[in-house]
Amino acid sequence: MPPGGQVQGGKNGRTKQNQSSATGRRGGEDIPPLPTPTFPASQRRKKQRRKKKDQHQQVAASLPEGPLMEILSRVPYRSLCRFKCVSRSWLALCSNPDIRRRSPQTLSGFFHNHRYGNDLRFRNLSGRGAPMVDPALSFLRGYDGLKVEQSCGGLLLCRCWKSHAQEKDLVVCNPATEKWTVVPPIVFLDEEDSDPYSQPGLAFLGFDASTPSRFVVFAPLVGCLDDVAIYSSETGRWTRSGCDDMAVPVVTAECVFLNGFMHLTIDEPEIATVDTKGEVWTQIPLPEDMEPSNGNTSMGQSQGLLHAWYIDPDKENQLSVWVLEDYASDNWTLKHMVSVPELFDAEDEDGFYEMFAIHPERNLVFITNGEDMTLSYDMDNQEVHVLCTSGEFLGGLPYVPCFSEWLSDGH
């Protein structure tokens, strides 16, 4: 028996005396718990992210694949890209072409040229992160240069050229799927001895992502709408049309394809419209308060309705936005008015300003001063968000991704 103590049986044959000796404390005293180790904030955040990731994986594993694919098909594409990082199984699911084709798409950014040079670039709407698509359209192989002229429904209309060729090709491409096709030269097969026409100075692209089986290209042959060539990818042929009452020139490369009609700005206070077959021609008078000859005018579509806008230099660069809610009556409704210099905090009310786009699903417009700043303005809550202050992005062509299969013959 050890001196100074009485043997008492304990678990594993230990004695209280031995335990006291080991800790350096007298028997009967409570042993304080060991302090909880502290971790840096960065390690705690990593643990929290890992925990959330594990939870997401558990949720994904608990859902049958059918309902999960149905849910993911209703998620915007940018969110699908983020979900790919959850796990390998989610990477495979979110990369499924059927899900991508069905996922709703919205404005993701703008194609534009660099201010100093012709380098094609893409500006994300958020202003952050890598471009969603290849900004250089490098999948258009075999060409030495290109210029993007139209953006419609997720497709782009480009003029592409080779260094040794005199003529340029009209090319329609889909940056999201990287598929493209060359529009053939303008030849009317129903005309005897029809020689190819020279490439038109202006061409306009029409495409509706909800019916992605075809696209159309409109090309005024002599710059006016009384003689127009219309190409359909469905037939692979050009047809000839025109309206004698519209022997007026098309004044800008801007257009709106809406409800199966191409809308063009002409050298009149009107908007000309034509269907995809060139059979129905109409004219829509511009709002009475618009002065196309004096200020910056343009048009676009938002929430399924035609919009027109005008920055009036005679009214201290006041922006007015109208919406055409009823085609039958040609009555425009004034939607919003605002002083553009105030949006830019400019002391001088003179100067150049351009509204170059409207969001297809929101009352959000995009404006630049043409020098160094571009911003978005929410007409509902009057909030301003600065997109660029360096002059690198001074407007561009709005782009909405489209993952639908639309080409039966192409690259």
mmCIF file of C-alpha atoms in Angstrom:
data_model
loop_
_atom_site.group_PDB
_atom_site.id
_atom_site.type_symbol
_atom_site.label_atom_id
_atom_site.label_comp_id
_atom_site.label_asym_id
_atom_site.label_seq_id
_atom_site.Cartn_x
_atom_site.Cartn_y
_atom_site.Cartn_z
ATOM 1 C CA MET A 1 0.000 0.000 0.000
ATOM 2 C CA PRO A 2 1.479 3.410 -0.867
ATOM 3 C CA PRO A 3 2.208 5.635 2.107
ATOM 4 C CA GLY A 4 -0.134 8.485 3.007
ATOM 5 C CA GLY A 5 -3.248 7.028 1.448
ATOM 6 C CA GLN A 6 -5.748 4.209 1.422
ATOM 7 C CA VAL A 7 -6.274 2.140 -1.589
ATOM 8 C CA GLN A 8 -9.690 2.751 -3.201
ATOM 9 C CA GLY A 9 -10.771 0.804 -6.206
ATOM 10 C CA GLY A 10 -11.553 2.854 -9.337
ATOM 11 C CA LYS A 11 -12.100 2.339 -12.969
ATOM 12 C CA ASN A 12 -9.172 0.627 -14.638
ATOM 13 C CA GLY A 13 -7.688 0.088 -11.186
ATOM 14 C CA ARG A 14 -6.647 3.701 -10.698
ATOM 15 C CA THR A 15 -6.754 5.562 -7.388
ATOM 16 C CA LYS A 16 -7.819 9.102 -6.611
ATOM 17 C CA GLN A 17 -4.385 9.691 -5.179
ATOM 18 C CA ASN A 18 -2.756 8.774 -8.429
ATOM 19 C CA GLN A 19 -5.059 11.127 -10.318
ATOM 20 C CA SER A 20 -4.194 13.984 -7.959
ATOM 21 C CA SER A 21 -0.521 13.372 -8.374
ATOM 22 C CA ALA A 22 -0.785 13.381 -12.118
ATOM 23 C CA THR A 23 -2.449 16.779 -12.247
ATOM 24 C CA GLY A 24 -0.547 18.407 -9.464
ATOM 25 C CA ARG A 25 -3.802 19.166 -7.600
ATOM 26 C CA ARG A 26 -5.154 17.884 -4.355
ATOM 27 C CA GLY A 27 -7.875 15.263 -4.425
ATOM 28 C CA GLY A 28 -11.389 16.624 -4.502
ATOM 29 C CA GLU A 29 -10.563 19.757 -6.519
ATOM 30 C CA ASP A 30 -12.337 20.256 -9.879
ATOM 31 C CA ILE A 31 -10.122 20.079 -12.897
ATOM 32 C CA PRO A 32 -10.838 23.044 -15.201
ATOM 33 C CA PRO A 33 -11.597 22.127 -18.832
ATOM 34 C CA LEU A 34 -8.961 22.737 -21.416
ATOM 35 C CA PRO A 35 -9.437 26.091 -23.213
ATOM 36 C CA THR A 36 -11.187 25.893 -26.592
ATOM 37 C CA PRO A 37 -8.677 26.631 -29.330
ATOM 38 C CA THR A 38 -9.375 29.799 -31.286
ATOM 39 C CA PHE A 39 -9.066 29.923 -35.075
ATOM 40 C CA PRO A 40 -8.411 32.909 -37.328
ATOM 41 C CA ALA A 41 -11.477 34.429 -38.977
ATOM 42 C CA SER A 42 -10.393 33.128 -42.375
ATOM 43 C CA GLN A 43 -10.326 29.546 -41.068
ATOM 44 C CA ARG A 44 -13.753 29.956 -39.490
ATOM 45 C CA ARG A 45 -15.140 31.210 -42.796
ATOM 46 C CA LYS A 46 -13.627 28.244 -44.623
ATOM 47 C CA LYS A 47 -15.238 25.862 -42.152
ATOM 48 C CA GLN A 48 -18.588 27.602 -42.602
ATOM 49 C CA ARG A 49 -18.303 27.377 -46.407
ATOM 50 C CA ARG A 50 -17.413 23.691 -46.208
ATOM 51 C CA LYS A 51 -20.381 23.120 -43.916
ATOM 52 C CA LYS A 52 -22.762 24.904 -46.310
ATOM 53 C CA LYS A 53 -21.301 22.975 -49.258
ATOM 54 C CA ASP A 54 -21.886 19.686 -47.431
ATOM 55 C CA GLN A 55 -25.460 20.756 -46.707
ATOM 56 C CA HIS A 56 -26.036 21.614 -50.380
ATOM 57 C CA GLN A 57 -24.655 18.240 -51.430
ATOM 58 C CA GLN A 58 -26.949 16.483 -48.953
ATOM 59 C CA VAL A 59 -29.971 18.382 -50.301
ATOM 60 C CA ALA A 60 -28.996 17.609 -53.890
ATOM 61 C CA ALA A 61 -28.529 13.926 -53.069
ATOM 62 C CA SER A 62 -31.963 13.758 -51.432
ATOM 63 C CA LEU A 63 -33.784 15.067 -54.531
ATOM 64 C CA PRO A 64 -34.697 12.753 -57.414
ATOM 65 C CA GLU A 65 -32.914 13.710 -60.621
ATOM 66 C CA GLY A 66 -36.128 14.487 -62.516
ATOM 67 C CA PRO A 67 -37.450 17.188 -60.124
ATOM 68 C CA LEU A 68 -33.934 18.552 -59.648
ATOM 69 C CA MET A 69 -33.493 19.030 -63.401
ATOM 70 C CA GLU A 70 -36.886 20.727 -63.573
ATOM 71 C CA ILE A 71 -35.829 23.143 -60.816
ATOM 72 C CA LEU A 72 -32.456 23.878 -62.407
ATOM 73 C CA SER A 73 -34.052 24.509 -65.802
ATOM 74 C CA ARG A 74 -35.834 27.511 -64.248
ATOM 75 C CA VAL A 75 -32.628 29.049 -62.888
ATOM 76 C CA PRO A 76 -30.797 31.827 -64.810
ATOM 77 C CA TYR A 77 -27.628 30.720 -66.563
ATOM 78 C CA ARG A 78 -25.309 32.802 -64.382
ATOM 79 C CA SER A 79 -26.632 30.996 -61.307
ATOM 80 C CA LEU A 80 -26.122 27.657 -63.052
ATOM 81 C CA CYS A 81 -22.464 28.567 -63.503
ATOM 82 C CA ARG A 82 -22.126 29.120 -59.756
ATOM 83 C CA PHE A 83 -23.948 25.884 -58.932
ATOM 84 C CA LYS A 84 -21.359 23.916 -60.902
ATOM 85 C CA CYS A 85 -18.958 24.447 -57.987
ATOM 86 C CA VAL A 86 -21.163 22.577 -55.496
ATOM 87 C CA SER A 87 -20.037 19.080 -56.469
ATOM 88 C CA ARG A 88 -19.121 16.918 -59.419
ATOM 89 C CA SER A 89 -22.686 15.659 -59.726
ATOM 90 C CA TRP A 90 -23.975 19.264 -59.848
ATOM 91 C CA LEU A 91 -21.296 20.116 -62.411
ATOM 92 C CA ALA A 92 -22.655 17.382 -64.654
ATOM 93 C CA LEU A 93 -26.276 18.415 -64.058
ATOM 94 C CA CYS A 94 -25.721 22.137 -64.665
ATOM 95 C CA SER A 95 -23.777 21.368 -67.848
ATOM 96 C CA ASN A 96 -26.682 19.389 -69.299
ATOM 97 C CA PRO A 97 -27.613 20.967 -72.666
ATOM 98 C CA ASP A 98 -31.334 20.387 -72.031
ATOM 99 C CA ILE A 99 -31.166 22.407 -68.816
ATOM 100 C CA ARG A 100 -29.193 25.211 -70.453
ATOM 101 C CA ARG A 101 -31.655 25.456 -73.331
ATOM 102 C CA ARG A 102 -34.622 25.735 -70.991
ATOM 103 C CA SER A 103 -33.115 28.050 -68.375
ATOM 104 C CA PRO A 104 -34.499 31.610 -68.471
ATOM 105 C CA GLN A 105 -32.071 34.198 -69.762
ATOM 106 C CA THR A 106 -31.786 37.897 -69.156
ATOM 107 C CA LEU A 107 -29.443 40.719 -70.087
ATOM 108 C CA SER A 108 -25.910 39.620 -69.193
ATOM 109 C CA GLY A 109 -23.822 42.446 -70.665
ATOM 110 C CA PHE A 110 -22.746 44.352 -73.748
ATOM 111 C CA PHE A 111 -20.506 43.726 -76.723
ATOM 112 C CA HIS A 112 -18.460 46.825 -77.480
ATOM 113 C CA ASN A 113 -15.245 48.019 -79.061
ATOM 114 C CA HIS A 114 -12.381 49.351 -77.034
ATOM 115 C CA ARG A 115 -12.218 53.100 -77.039
ATOM 116 C CA TYR A 116 -8.731 53.112 -78.530
ATOM 117 C CA GLY A 117 -8.775 50.532 -81.294
ATOM 118 C CA ASN A 118 -11.133 47.996 -82.766
ATOM 119 C CA ASP A 119 -10.620 45.228 -80.213
ATOM 120 C CA LEU A 120 -13.975 43.572 -79.520
ATOM 121 C CA ARG A 121 -14.797 43.294 -75.828
ATOM 122 C CA PHE A 122 -17.605 42.178 -73.562
ATOM 123 C CA ARG A 123 -18.769 44.038 -70.480
ATOM 124 C CA ASN A 124 -20.638 42.060 -67.832
ATOM 125 C CA LEU A 125 -23.719 43.822 -66.537
ATOM 126 C CA SER A 126 -22.365 43.532 -62.998
ATOM 127 C CA GLY A 127 -19.054 45.058 -64.060
ATOM 128 C CA ARG A 128 -17.219 42.202 -62.326
ATOM 129 C CA GLY A 129 -15.896 38.791 -63.227
ATOM 130 C CA ALA A 130 -14.767 37.172 -66.433
ATOM 131 C CA PRO A 131 -16.945 37.562 -69.536
ATOM 132 C CA MET A 132 -19.693 34.961 -69.899
ATOM 133 C CA VAL A 133 -18.734 34.434 -73.536
ATOM 134 C CA ASP A 134 -15.615 34.706 -75.670
ATOM 135 C CA PRO A 135 -15.437 38.487 -76.249
ATOM 136 C CA ALA A 136 -13.228 38.132 -79.315
ATOM 137 C CA LEU A 137 -15.516 35.558 -80.989
ATOM 138 C CA SER A 138 -12.379 33.575 -81.742
ATOM 139 C CA PHE A 139 -14.505 30.579 -82.788
ATOM 140 C CA LEU A 140 -15.137 32.450 -86.073
ATOM 141 C CA ARG A 141 -12.096 30.782 -87.606
ATOM 142 C CA GLY A 142 -10.654 31.666 -90.971
ATOM 143 C CA TYR A 143 -11.200 35.427 -90.755
ATOM 144 C CA ASP A 144 -8.675 38.188 -90.181
ATOM 145 C CA GLY A 145 -11.141 40.730 -88.840
ATOM 146 C CA LEU A 146 -14.761 41.242 -87.897
ATOM 147 C CA LYS A 147 -17.270 43.863 -86.830
ATOM 148 C CA VAL A 148 -20.410 43.172 -84.804
ATOM 149 C CA GLU A 149 -23.324 45.108 -86.273
ATOM 150 C CA GLN A 150 -26.456 43.647 -84.688
ATOM 151 C CA SER A 151 -27.476 41.778 -81.549
ATOM 152 C CA CYS A 152 -30.892 40.134 -81.444
ATOM 153 C CA GLY A 153 -32.273 37.430 -79.176
ATOM 154 C CA GLY A 154 -28.837 35.993 -78.390
ATOM 155 C CA LEU A 155 -27.498 35.987 -81.959
ATOM 156 C CA LEU A 156 -25.021 38.415 -83.490
ATOM 157 C CA LEU A 157 -24.819 39.684 -87.055
ATOM 158 C CA CYS A 158 -21.202 40.313 -88.032
ATOM 159 C CA ARG A 159 -19.237 41.433 -91.059
ATOM 160 C CA CYS A 160 -16.143 39.282 -91.365
ATOM 161 C CA TRP A 161 -13.278 39.630 -93.797
ATOM 162 C CA LYS A 162 -10.096 37.985 -94.949
ATOM 163 C CA SER A 163 -7.008 39.966 -95.815
ATOM 164 C CA HIS A 164 -6.864 38.749 -99.420
ATOM 165 C CA ALA A 165 -10.612 39.078 -100.171
ATOM 166 C CA GLN A 166 -12.355 42.224 -101.345
ATOM 167 C CA GLU A 167 -15.858 41.264 -100.225
ATOM 168 C CA LYS A 168 -16.891 40.789 -96.622
ATOM 169 C CA ASP A 169 -19.089 37.964 -95.407
ATOM 170 C CA LEU A 170 -22.299 38.440 -93.460
ATOM 171 C CA VAL A 171 -22.066 35.967 -90.572
ATOM 172 C CA VAL A 172 -24.695 35.095 -87.976
ATOM 173 C CA CYS A 173 -23.300 33.511 -84.822
ATOM 174 C CA ASN A 174 -24.341 32.400 -81.357
ATOM 175 C CA PRO A 175 -21.634 33.288 -78.789
ATOM 176 C CA ALA A 176 -23.185 31.004 -76.140
ATOM 177 C CA THR A 177 -23.001 27.846 -78.262
ATOM 178 C CA GLU A 178 -20.206 29.083 -80.577
ATOM 179 C CA LYS A 179 -22.156 28.023 -83.659
ATOM 180 C CA TRP A 180 -22.190 30.196 -86.742
ATOM 181 C CA THR A 181 -23.169 30.307 -90.383
ATOM 182 C CA VAL A 182 -22.331 32.463 -93.381
ATOM 183 C CA VAL A 183 -25.271 34.211 -95.020
ATOM 184 C CA PRO A 184 -25.030 33.558 -98.779
ATOM 185 C CA PRO A 185 -24.654 36.399 -101.306
ATOM 186 C CA ILE A 186 -27.867 38.120 -102.350
ATOM 187 C CA VAL A 187 -29.227 36.214 -105.343
ATOM 188 C CA PHE A 188 -32.907 35.945 -106.274
ATOM 189 C CA LEU A 189 -33.443 32.476 -107.709
ATOM 190 C CA ASP A 190 -36.818 33.386 -109.179
ATOM 191 C CA GLU A 191 -35.254 36.074 -111.392
ATOM 192 C CA GLU A 192 -33.672 35.091 -114.685
ATOM 193 C CA ASP A 193 -29.981 35.851 -115.097
ATOM 194 C CA SER A 194 -29.823 37.234 -111.585
ATOM 195 C CA ASP A 195 -26.251 38.140 -110.665
ATOM 196 C CA PRO A 196 -25.208 38.422 -107.024
ATOM 197 C CA TYR A 197 -25.773 41.867 -105.554
ATOM 198 C CA SER A 198 -22.972 43.632 -103.798
ATOM 199 C CA GLN A 199 -23.099 43.369 -100.036
ATOM 200 C CA PRO A 200 -25.620 45.871 -98.631
ATOM 201 C CA GLY A 201 -24.493 48.845 -96.625
ATOM 202 C CA LEU A 202 -27.052 48.092 -93.917
ATOM 203 C CA ALA A 203 -28.377 44.722 -92.781
ATOM 204 C CA PHE A 204 -30.738 43.929 -89.922
ATOM 205 C CA LEU A 205 -31.053 40.705 -87.934
ATOM 206 C CA GLY A 206 -34.337 39.276 -86.680
ATOM 207 C CA PHE A 207 -34.444 36.351 -84.238
ATOM 208 C CA ASP A 208 -36.871 35.249 -81.541
ATOM 209 C CA ALA A 209 -35.397 32.874 -78.948
ATOM 210 C CA SER A 210 -38.865 31.502 -78.160
ATOM 211 C CA THR A 211 -39.069 30.132 -81.719
ATOM 212 C CA PRO A 212 -35.402 29.379 -82.429
ATOM 213 C CA SER A 213 -35.831 27.350 -85.602
ATOM 214 C CA ARG A 214 -34.872 30.246 -87.883
ATOM 215 C CA PHE A 215 -33.557 33.772 -88.196
ATOM 216 C CA VAL A 216 -34.097 36.415 -90.871
ATOM 217 C CA VAL A 217 -31.887 39.146 -92.313
ATOM 218 C CA PHE A 218 -33.309 42.311 -93.894
ATOM 219 C CA ALA A 219 -31.134 44.217 -96.381
ATOM 220 C CA PRO A 220 -32.287 47.403 -98.169
ATOM 221 C CA LEU A 221 -30.737 47.090 -101.622
ATOM 222 C CA VAL A 222 -30.341 50.810 -102.293
ATOM 223 C CA GLY A 223 -30.721 52.099 -98.757
ATOM 224 C CA CYS A 224 -34.500 52.562 -99.019
ATOM 225 C CA LEU A 225 -37.425 50.341 -98.093
ATOM 226 C CA ASP A 226 -39.017 50.243 -101.528
ATOM 227 C CA ASP A 227 -36.514 47.537 -102.535
ATOM 228 C CA VAL A 228 -35.503 45.085 -99.793
ATOM 229 C CA ALA A 229 -33.915 41.642 -99.782
ATOM 230 C CA ILE A 230 -35.013 39.259 -97.002
ATOM 231 C CA TYR A 231 -33.067 36.113 -96.144
ATOM 232 C CA SER A 232 -34.620 33.217 -94.199
ATOM 233 C CA SER A 233 -32.403 30.562 -92.642
ATOM 234 C CA GLU A 234 -35.363 28.198 -92.851
ATOM 235 C CA THR A 235 -35.373 28.218 -96.657
ATOM 236 C CA GLY A 236 -31.752 29.266 -97.181
ATOM 237 C CA ARG A 237 -32.910 31.740 -99.828
ATOM 238 C CA TRP A 238 -33.250 35.459 -100.410
ATOM 239 C CA THR A 239 -36.587 36.919 -101.484
ATOM 240 C CA ARG A 240 -37.330 40.385 -102.787
ATOM 241 C CA SER A 241 -39.888 42.760 -101.334
ATOM 242 C CA GLY A 242 -40.526 46.433 -100.778
ATOM 243 C CA CYS A 243 -43.132 49.111 -100.234
ATOM 244 C CA ASP A 244 -43.602 51.940 -102.741
ATOM 245 C CA ASP A 245 -44.920 54.195 -99.978
ATOM 246 C CA MET A 246 -41.622 53.822 -98.111
ATOM 247 C CA ALA A 247 -39.173 55.077 -100.698
ATOM 248 C CA VAL A 248 -37.258 56.754 -97.892
ATOM 249 C CA PRO A 249 -33.798 55.902 -96.619
ATOM 250 C CA VAL A 250 -33.104 53.976 -93.430
ATOM 251 C CA VAL A 251 -31.101 56.407 -91.326
ATOM 252 C CA THR A 252 -29.427 54.259 -88.654
ATOM 253 C CA ALA A 253 -28.288 50.698 -88.068
ATOM 254 C CA GLU A 254 -30.596 50.463 -85.056
ATOM 255 C CA CYS A 255 -33.541 48.100 -85.216
ATOM 256 C CA VAL A 256 -35.987 46.264 -82.980
ATOM 257 C CA PHE A 257 -37.352 42.798 -83.768
ATOM 258 C CA LEU A 258 -40.598 42.430 -81.828
ATOM 259 C CA ASN A 259 -43.741 40.326 -82.265
ATOM 260 C CA GLY A 260 -42.493 38.972 -85.587
ATOM 261 C CA PHE A 261 -41.934 42.442 -87.094
ATOM 262 C CA MET A 262 -38.748 44.325 -87.852
ATOM 263 C CA HIS A 263 -38.854 47.962 -86.680
ATOM 264 C CA LEU A 264 -36.559 50.420 -88.488
ATOM 265 C CA THR A 265 -35.862 54.125 -88.113
ATOM 266 C CA ILE A 266 -36.344 56.047 -91.346
ATOM 267 C CA ASP A 267 -35.796 59.592 -92.544
ATOM 268 C CA GLU A 268 -39.264 60.594 -91.364
ATOM 269 C CA PRO A 269 -40.793 61.135 -87.901
ATOM 270 C CA GLU A 270 -41.956 57.526 -88.099
ATOM 271 C CA ILE A 271 -40.886 53.960 -87.462
ATOM 272 C CA ALA A 272 -41.267 51.523 -90.375
ATOM 273 C CA THR A 273 -42.289 47.920 -89.661
ATOM 274 C CA VAL A 274 -42.295 44.830 -91.878
ATOM 275 C CA ASP A 275 -43.043 41.162 -91.204
ATOM 276 C CA THR A 276 -40.565 38.367 -91.860
ATOM 277 C CA LYS A 277 -41.989 37.624 -95.312
ATOM 278 C CA GLY A 278 -42.070 41.222 -96.487
ATOM 279 C CA GLU A 279 -45.828 41.107 -96.968
ATOM 280 C CA VAL A 280 -47.123 43.462 -94.257
ATOM 281 C CA TRP A 281 -45.718 46.986 -94.098
ATOM 282 C CA THR A 282 -46.818 49.660 -91.601
ATOM 283 C CA GLN A 283 -45.625 52.990 -90.250
ATOM 284 C CA ILE A 284 -45.816 54.104 -86.628
ATOM 285 C CA PRO A 285 -45.667 57.872 -85.966
ATOM 286 C CA LEU A 286 -43.150 58.895 -83.345
ATOM 287 C CA PRO A 287 -44.359 60.731 -80.235
ATOM 288 C CA GLU A 288 -45.242 64.330 -81.054
ATOM 289 C CA ASP A 289 -42.730 65.740 -78.577
ATOM 290 C CA MET A 290 -39.778 63.973 -80.182
ATOM 291 C CA GLU A 291 -37.571 66.089 -82.418
ATOM 292 C CA PRO A 292 -35.449 63.581 -84.311
ATOM 293 C CA SER A 293 -33.497 66.230 -86.181
ATOM 294 C CA ASN A 294 -32.316 68.020 -83.029
ATOM 295 C CA GLY A 295 -31.521 65.459 -80.373
ATOM 296 C CA ASN A 296 -30.471 61.925 -79.581
ATOM 297 C CA THR A 297 -33.322 59.541 -80.413
ATOM 298 C CA SER A 298 -33.482 55.769 -80.388
ATOM 299 C CA MET A 299 -35.755 52.816 -79.694
ATOM 300 C CA GLY A 300 -35.739 49.415 -78.033
ATOM 301 C CA GLN A 301 -37.983 46.788 -76.520
ATOM 302 C CA SER A 302 -38.625 46.149 -72.837
ATOM 303 C CA GLN A 303 -41.119 43.820 -71.206
ATOM 304 C CA GLY A 304 -42.534 42.941 -74.609
ATOM 305 C CA LEU A 305 -43.354 46.530 -75.577
ATOM 306 C CA LEU A 306 -41.774 48.992 -78.001
ATOM 307 C CA HIS A 307 -40.046 51.952 -76.343
ATOM 308 C CA ALA A 308 -38.684 55.185 -77.802
ATOM 309 C CA TRP A 309 -36.525 57.797 -76.115
ATOM 310 C CA TYR A 310 -35.150 61.229 -76.774
ATOM 311 C CA ILE A 311 -32.530 63.437 -75.097
ATOM 312 C CA ASP A 312 -33.474 67.048 -75.845
ATOM 313 C CA PRO A 313 -30.485 69.440 -75.968
ATOM 314 C CA ASP A 314 -32.865 72.421 -76.050
ATOM 315 C CA LYS A 315 -34.241 71.378 -72.647
ATOM 316 C CA GLU A 316 -30.933 71.023 -70.824
ATOM 317 C CA ASN A 317 -30.502 67.417 -72.002
ATOM 318 C CA GLN A 318 -33.740 66.139 -70.568
ATOM 319 C CA LEU A 319 -34.410 62.446 -71.241
ATOM 320 C CA SER A 320 -37.949 61.402 -72.140
ATOM 321 C CA VAL A 321 -38.960 57.750 -72.480
ATOM 322 C CA TRP A 322 -42.205 56.659 -74.169
ATOM 323 C CA VAL A 323 -43.873 53.234 -74.456
ATOM 324 C CA LEU A 324 -46.252 52.068 -77.183
ATOM 325 C CA GLU A 325 -48.897 50.081 -75.326
ATOM 326 C CA ASP A 326 -51.434 49.912 -78.154
ATOM 327 C CA TYR A 327 -50.280 49.330 -81.737
ATOM 328 C CA ALA A 328 -53.771 49.810 -83.113
ATOM 329 C CA SER A 329 -54.074 53.400 -81.927
ATOM 330 C CA ASP A 330 -50.399 54.424 -82.370
ATOM 331 C CA ASN A 331 -50.721 56.247 -79.049
ATOM 332 C CA TRP A 332 -47.484 56.579 -77.102
ATOM 333 C CA THR A 333 -47.480 56.939 -73.307
ATOM 334 C CA LEU A 334 -44.853 59.116 -71.651
ATOM 335 C CA LYS A 335 -43.209 56.759 -69.181
ATOM 336 C CA HIS A 336 -40.478 58.843 -67.569
ATOM 337 C CA MET A 337 -38.593 62.135 -67.677
ATOM 338 C CA VAL A 338 -35.294 63.008 -66.016
ATOM 339 C CA SER A 339 -32.421 65.486 -66.326
ATOM 340 C CA VAL A 340 -29.431 63.522 -67.622
ATOM 341 C CA PRO A 341 -26.736 65.985 -66.380
ATOM 342 C CA GLU A 342 -28.093 65.551 -62.851
ATOM 343 C CA LEU A 343 -27.591 61.800 -63.116
ATOM 344 C CA PHE A 344 -23.926 62.434 -63.931
ATOM 345 C CA ASP A 345 -23.559 65.180 -61.273
ATOM 346 C CA ALA A 346 -22.451 67.464 -64.096
ATOM 347 C CA GLU A 347 -22.274 71.178 -63.413
ATOM 348 C CA ASP A 348 -22.512 72.010 -67.099
ATOM 349 C CA GLU A 349 -25.909 71.101 -68.528
ATOM 350 C CA ASP A 350 -24.566 71.191 -72.071
ATOM 351 C CA GLY A 351 -22.633 68.351 -73.602
ATOM 352 C CA PHE A 352 -23.226 65.048 -75.315
ATOM 353 C CA TYR A 353 -25.220 62.228 -73.730
ATOM 354 C CA GLU A 354 -26.547 59.033 -75.235
ATOM 355 C CA MET A 355 -29.020 56.481 -73.944
ATOM 356 C CA PHE A 356 -27.891 53.367 -75.808
ATOM 357 C CA ALA A 357 -30.041 50.594 -74.322
ATOM 358 C CA ILE A 358 -33.001 49.650 -72.162
ATOM 359 C CA HIS A 359 -33.201 46.470 -70.095
ATOM 360 C CA PRO A 360 -35.449 43.872 -71.776
ATOM 361 C CA GLU A 361 -37.203 42.971 -68.508
ATOM 362 C CA ARG A 362 -36.898 45.997 -66.228
ATOM 363 C CA ASN A 363 -37.402 49.754 -66.268
ATOM 364 C CA LEU A 364 -33.638 50.200 -66.357
ATOM 365 C CA VAL A 365 -31.840 52.351 -68.929
ATOM 366 C CA PHE A 366 -28.150 52.743 -69.832
ATOM 367 C CA ILE A 367 -26.592 56.138 -70.569
ATOM 368 C CA THR A 368 -23.093 57.414 -71.386
ATOM 369 C CA ASN A 369 -21.526 60.857 -71.611
ATOM 370 C CA GLY A 370 -19.279 59.671 -74.453
ATOM 371 C CA GLU A 371 -16.110 60.674 -72.586
ATOM 372 C CA ASP A 372 -15.409 58.629 -69.491
ATOM 373 C CA MET A 373 -18.588 57.601 -67.675
ATOM 374 C CA THR A 374 -21.393 55.127 -68.273
ATOM 375 C CA LEU A 375 -24.205 54.434 -65.831
ATOM 376 C CA SER A 376 -27.529 52.692 -65.401
ATOM 377 C CA TYR A 377 -30.638 54.454 -64.151
ATOM 378 C CA ASP A 378 -33.645 52.733 -62.598
ATOM 379 C CA MET A 379 -36.787 54.601 -63.606
ATOM 380 C CA ASP A 380 -38.812 52.987 -60.806
ATOM 381 C CA ASN A 381 -36.741 53.967 -57.779
ATOM 382 C CA GLN A 382 -34.539 56.662 -59.410
ATOM 383 C CA GLU A 383 -31.352 54.851 -58.418
ATOM 384 C CA VAL A 384 -28.109 55.450 -60.329
ATOM 385 C CA HIS A 385 -25.399 52.822 -60.625
ATOM 386 C CA VAL A 386 -22.059 53.760 -62.167
ATOM 387 C CA LEU A 387 -20.796 51.105 -64.589
ATOM 388 C CA CYS A 388 -17.582 52.719 -65.800
ATOM 389 C CA THR A 389 -15.531 55.860 -65.097
ATOM 390 C CA SER A 390 -12.400 55.054 -67.117
ATOM 391 C CA GLY A 391 -13.791 55.567 -70.610
ATOM 392 C CA GLU A 392 -13.223 51.905 -71.535
ATOM 393 C CA PHE A 393 -16.948 51.215 -71.834
ATOM 394 C CA LEU A 394 -19.007 53.942 -73.510
ATOM 395 C CA GLY A 395 -21.964 51.946 -74.755
ATOM 396 C CA GLY A 396 -22.487 48.770 -76.715
ATOM 397 C CA LEU A 397 -24.901 46.179 -78.025
ATOM 398 C CA PRO A 398 -26.987 44.469 -75.315
ATOM 399 C CA TYR A 399 -26.593 40.695 -75.196
ATOM 400 C CA VAL A 400 -28.963 38.037 -73.814
ATOM 401 C CA PRO A 401 -27.564 34.472 -74.012
ATOM 402 C CA CYS A 402 -29.435 31.834 -76.008
ATOM 403 C CA PHE A 403 -28.628 28.118 -75.799
ATOM 404 C CA SER A 404 -31.289 26.911 -78.226
ATOM 405 C CA GLU A 405 -30.248 24.866 -81.229
ATOM 406 C CA TRP A 406 -30.983 27.007 -84.277
ATOM 407 C CA LEU A 407 -28.624 25.852 -87.022
ATOM 408 C CA SER A 408 -29.297 22.925 -89.319
ATOM 409 C CA ASP A 409 -26.271 23.701 -91.456
ATOM 410 C CA GLY A 410 -23.349 25.708 -90.218
ATOM 411 C CA HIS A 411 -20.180 25.603 -88.147
#
